[in-house]
Coordinates of C-alpha atoms in Angstrom, one line a residue:
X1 CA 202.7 4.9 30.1
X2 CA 205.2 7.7 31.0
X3 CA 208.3 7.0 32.8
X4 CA 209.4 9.1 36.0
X5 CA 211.8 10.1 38.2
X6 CA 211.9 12.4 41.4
X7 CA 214.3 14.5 39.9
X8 CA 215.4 15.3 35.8
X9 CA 218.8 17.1 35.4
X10 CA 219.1 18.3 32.3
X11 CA 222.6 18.6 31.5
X12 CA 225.4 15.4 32.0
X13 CA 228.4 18.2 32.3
X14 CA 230.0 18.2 36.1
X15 CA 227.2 20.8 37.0
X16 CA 224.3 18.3 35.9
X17 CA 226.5 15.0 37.5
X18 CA 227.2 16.4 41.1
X19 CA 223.5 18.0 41.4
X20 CA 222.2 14.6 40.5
X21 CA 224.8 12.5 43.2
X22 CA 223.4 15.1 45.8
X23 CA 219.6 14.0 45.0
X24 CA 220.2 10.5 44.8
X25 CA 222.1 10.5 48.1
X26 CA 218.9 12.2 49.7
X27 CA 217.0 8.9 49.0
X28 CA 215.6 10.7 45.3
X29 CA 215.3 8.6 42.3
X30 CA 217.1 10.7 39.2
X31 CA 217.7 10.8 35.5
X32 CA 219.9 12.7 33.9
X33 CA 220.2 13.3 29.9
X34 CA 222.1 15.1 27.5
X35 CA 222.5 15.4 23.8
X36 CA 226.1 14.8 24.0
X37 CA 227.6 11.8 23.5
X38 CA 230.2 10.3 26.7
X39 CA 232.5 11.5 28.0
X40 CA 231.9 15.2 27.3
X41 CA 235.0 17.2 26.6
X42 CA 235.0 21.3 26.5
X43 CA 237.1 24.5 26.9
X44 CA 237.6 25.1 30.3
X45 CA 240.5 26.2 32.5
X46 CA 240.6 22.7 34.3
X47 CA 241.3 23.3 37.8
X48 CA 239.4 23.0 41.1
X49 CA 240.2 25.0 43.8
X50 CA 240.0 23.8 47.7
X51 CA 236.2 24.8 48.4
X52 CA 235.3 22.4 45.3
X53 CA 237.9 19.9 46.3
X54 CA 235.8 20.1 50.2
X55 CA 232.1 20.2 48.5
X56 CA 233.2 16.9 46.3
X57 CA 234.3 15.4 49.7
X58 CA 230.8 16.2 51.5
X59 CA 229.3 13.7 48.7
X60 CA 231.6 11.4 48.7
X61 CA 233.7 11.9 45.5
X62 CA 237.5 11.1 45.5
X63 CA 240.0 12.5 43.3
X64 CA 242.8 9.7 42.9
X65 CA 246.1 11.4 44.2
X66 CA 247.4 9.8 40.8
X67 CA 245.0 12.5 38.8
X68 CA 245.8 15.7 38.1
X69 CA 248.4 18.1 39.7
X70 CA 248.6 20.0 42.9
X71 CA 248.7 24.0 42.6
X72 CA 249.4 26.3 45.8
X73 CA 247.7 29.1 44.4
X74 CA 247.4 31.9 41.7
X75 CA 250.2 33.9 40.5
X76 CA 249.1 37.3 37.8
X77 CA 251.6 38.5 35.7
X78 CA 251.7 41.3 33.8
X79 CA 254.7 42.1 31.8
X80 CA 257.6 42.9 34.3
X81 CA 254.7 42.7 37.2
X82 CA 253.5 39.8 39.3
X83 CA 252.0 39.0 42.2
X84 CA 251.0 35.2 44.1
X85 CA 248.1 34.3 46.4
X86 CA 248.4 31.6 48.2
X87 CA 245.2 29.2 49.5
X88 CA 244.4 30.0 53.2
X89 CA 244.9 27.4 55.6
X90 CA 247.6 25.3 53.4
X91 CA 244.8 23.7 50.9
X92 CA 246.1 23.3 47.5
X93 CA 243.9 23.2 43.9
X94 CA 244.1 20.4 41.6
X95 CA 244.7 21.0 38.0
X96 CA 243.1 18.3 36.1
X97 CA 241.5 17.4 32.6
X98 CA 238.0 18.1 32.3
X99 CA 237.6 14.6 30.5
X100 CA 238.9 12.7 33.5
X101 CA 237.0 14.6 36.0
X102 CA 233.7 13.7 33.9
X103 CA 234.9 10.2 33.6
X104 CA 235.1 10.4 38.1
X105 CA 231.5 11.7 38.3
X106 CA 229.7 9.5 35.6
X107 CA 231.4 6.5 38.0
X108 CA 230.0 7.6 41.1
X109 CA 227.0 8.5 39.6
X110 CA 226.4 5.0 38.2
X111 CA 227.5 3.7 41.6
X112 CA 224.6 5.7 43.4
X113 CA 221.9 4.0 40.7
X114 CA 221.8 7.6 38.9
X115 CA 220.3 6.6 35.4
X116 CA 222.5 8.3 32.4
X117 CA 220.9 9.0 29.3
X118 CA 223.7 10.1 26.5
X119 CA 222.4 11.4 23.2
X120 CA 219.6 12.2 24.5
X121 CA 218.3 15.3 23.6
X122 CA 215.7 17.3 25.7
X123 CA 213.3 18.9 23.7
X124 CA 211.0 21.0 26.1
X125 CA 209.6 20.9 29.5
X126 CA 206.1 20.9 30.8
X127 CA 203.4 20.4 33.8
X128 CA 206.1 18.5 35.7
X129 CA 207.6 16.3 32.9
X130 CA 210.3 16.1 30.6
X131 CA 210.0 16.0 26.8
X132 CA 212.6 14.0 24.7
X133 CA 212.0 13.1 21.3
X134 CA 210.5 9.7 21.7
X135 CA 209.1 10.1 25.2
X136 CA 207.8 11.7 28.0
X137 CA 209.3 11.9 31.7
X138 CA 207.4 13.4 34.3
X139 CA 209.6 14.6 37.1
X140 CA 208.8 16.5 40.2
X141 CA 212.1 18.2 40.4
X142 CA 213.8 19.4 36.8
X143 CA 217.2 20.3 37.4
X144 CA 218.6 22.8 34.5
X145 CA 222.5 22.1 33.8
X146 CA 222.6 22.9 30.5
X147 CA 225.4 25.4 30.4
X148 CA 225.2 29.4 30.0
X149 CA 222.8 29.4 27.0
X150 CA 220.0 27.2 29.2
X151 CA 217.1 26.1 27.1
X152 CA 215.5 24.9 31.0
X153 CA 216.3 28.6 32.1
X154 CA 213.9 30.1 28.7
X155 CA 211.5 27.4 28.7
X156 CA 211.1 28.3 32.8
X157 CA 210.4 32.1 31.6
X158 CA 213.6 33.3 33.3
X159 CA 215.7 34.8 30.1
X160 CA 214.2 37.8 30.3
X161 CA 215.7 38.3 33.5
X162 CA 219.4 37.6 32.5
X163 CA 222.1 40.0 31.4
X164 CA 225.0 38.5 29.5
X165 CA 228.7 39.7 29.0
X166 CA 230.4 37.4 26.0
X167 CA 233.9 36.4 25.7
X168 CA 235.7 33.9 23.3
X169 CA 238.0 31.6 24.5
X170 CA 240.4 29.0 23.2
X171 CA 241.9 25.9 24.3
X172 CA 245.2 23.5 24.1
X173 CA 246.7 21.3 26.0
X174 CA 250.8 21.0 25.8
X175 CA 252.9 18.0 26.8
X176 CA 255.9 20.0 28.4
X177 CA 256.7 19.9 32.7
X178 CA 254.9 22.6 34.4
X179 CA 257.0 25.1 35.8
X180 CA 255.0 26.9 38.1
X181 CA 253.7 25.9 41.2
X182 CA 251.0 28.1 40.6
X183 CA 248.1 28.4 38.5
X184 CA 249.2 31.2 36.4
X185 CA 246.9 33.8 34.7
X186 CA 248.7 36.2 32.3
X187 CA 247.6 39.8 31.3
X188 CA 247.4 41.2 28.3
X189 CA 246.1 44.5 26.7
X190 CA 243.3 42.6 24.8
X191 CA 242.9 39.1 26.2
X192 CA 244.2 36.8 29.4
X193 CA 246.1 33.6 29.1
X194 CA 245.6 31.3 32.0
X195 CA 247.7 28.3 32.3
X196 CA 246.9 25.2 34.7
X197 CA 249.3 22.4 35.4
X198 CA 247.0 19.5 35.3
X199 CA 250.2 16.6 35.5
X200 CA 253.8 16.1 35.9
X201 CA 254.4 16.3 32.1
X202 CA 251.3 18.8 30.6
X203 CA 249.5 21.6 31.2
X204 CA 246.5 23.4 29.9
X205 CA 246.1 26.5 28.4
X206 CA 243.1 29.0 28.0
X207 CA 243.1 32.8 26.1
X208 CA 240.6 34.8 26.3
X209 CA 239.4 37.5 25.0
X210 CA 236.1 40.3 24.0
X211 CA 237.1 40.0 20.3
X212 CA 237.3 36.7 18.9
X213 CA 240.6 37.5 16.6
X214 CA 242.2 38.3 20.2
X215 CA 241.7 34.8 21.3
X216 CA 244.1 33.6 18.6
X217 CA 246.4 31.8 20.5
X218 CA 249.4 32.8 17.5
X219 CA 248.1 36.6 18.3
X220 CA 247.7 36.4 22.2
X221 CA 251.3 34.9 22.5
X222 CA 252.8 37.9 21.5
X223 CA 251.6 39.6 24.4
X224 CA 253.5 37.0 26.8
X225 CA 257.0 36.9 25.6
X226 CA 258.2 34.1 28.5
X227 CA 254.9 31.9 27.9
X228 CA 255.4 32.0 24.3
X229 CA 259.4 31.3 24.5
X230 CA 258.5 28.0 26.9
X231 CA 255.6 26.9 24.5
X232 CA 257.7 27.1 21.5
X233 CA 259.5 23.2 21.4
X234 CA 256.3 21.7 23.7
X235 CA 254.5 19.1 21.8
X236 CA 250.1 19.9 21.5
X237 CA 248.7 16.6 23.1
X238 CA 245.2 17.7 22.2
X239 CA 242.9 20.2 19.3
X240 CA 242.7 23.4 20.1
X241 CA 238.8 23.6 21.0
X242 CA 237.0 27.3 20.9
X243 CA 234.1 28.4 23.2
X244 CA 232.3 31.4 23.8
X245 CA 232.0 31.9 27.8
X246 CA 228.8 34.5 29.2
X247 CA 228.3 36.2 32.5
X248 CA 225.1 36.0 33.5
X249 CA 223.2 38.5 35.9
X250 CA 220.0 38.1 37.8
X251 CA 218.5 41.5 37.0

């Protein structure tokens, strides 16, 4: 006999977790799987900004204020040039680690009866069911959150109507006080460095780049004299971790 759920979300990443909280807080029974094993880490610039601070509040999803680090804006730099936005109307982002945030959303997840499936591959979708290896789901909803190179989004027939735009990034984490009060993203001829204070004593780093030798974090230093000068005696509290990142269009 197969098993079922109103709604499938393919994907456990924060995409995949908050789509699922949603349904299950509209009365829906859900599943959620991914080939991953918990929690998920990967690259990413760690920070949410007010409007996903406000859409996390709408479903009932607290951020500790002992997580993460309050930023007032943006600040660009560009050699001798820089310039600050502030968020409107006072709101502040929070820079925090992507593992901790996942940690947050599988909770309240399993709070709202959300069933988790970790290494659990999905193999294919069809006639309103799930495939995994060993089973069969059927689902009247199939939610695809499975990141920028979506097997849901070419098993639904949509690929051919997506353009893509790759980058390669890189990630570390440094134990050392951030001193910005800013999220800070630095410019470079070849690639961007974008720095996140995610607590009182560590921040995160991303550079990225077109060409994957620019996303060298020894290479993309050289373009950020200050940056490199305060990173020089911090301590590296995590691996560096490499991703390629897409834009994707709707033609």
């Amino acid at each position: 006999m197969k098993k079922g759920a109103d709604v499938f979300v393919v994907g456990g990443g924060p995409a995949g977790l908050v789509a699922a909280i949603a349904a299950r807080q509209q009365g829906l029974s859900v599943m959620v799987a991914d080939g991953a094993e918990y929690p998920i880490d990967k690259p990413c610039g760690e920070g949410l900004v007010p409007e996903t601070q406000e859409a996390l509040t709408q479903l009932n999803i607290k951020i500790p204020e002992s997580v993460g680090h309050f930023f007032r804006g943006v600040r660009f730099l560009q050699r001798e040039n820089q310039v600050c936005a502030e968020y409107v109307h006072g709101g502040c982002g929070i820079g925090i680690r992507r593992t901790v945030l996942h940690e947050l959303l599988v909770a309240k997840a399993k709070e709202c009866g959300v069933k988790m499936m970790w290494k659990t591959p999905v193999v294919g979708i069809e006639n309103n069911s799930v495939k995994l290896r060993t089973e069969v789901i059927e689902a009247q909803w199939i939610v695809g959150a499975d990141g920028s190179g979506s097997r849901v989004r070419r098993w639904s027939g949509l690929e051919k109507t997506v353009s893509k735009h790759k980058r390669f990034a890189s990630r570390r984490h440094y134990r050392v006080k951030p001193w910005a009060d800013y999220m800070e993203i630095y410019w470079g001829e070849r690639a961007q460095g974008y720095v996140t204070p995610i607590s009182d004593d560590e921040v995160c780093i991303v550079v990225t780049a077109e060409q994957v030798e620019d996303a060298n974090f020894k290479e993309a230093l050289e373009n950020w004299p200050e940056l490199k000068e305060r990173l020089e005696k911090a301590e590296l509290s995590s691996r560096e971790r490499g991703a390629i990142t897409s834009m994707h269009t709707m033609e």
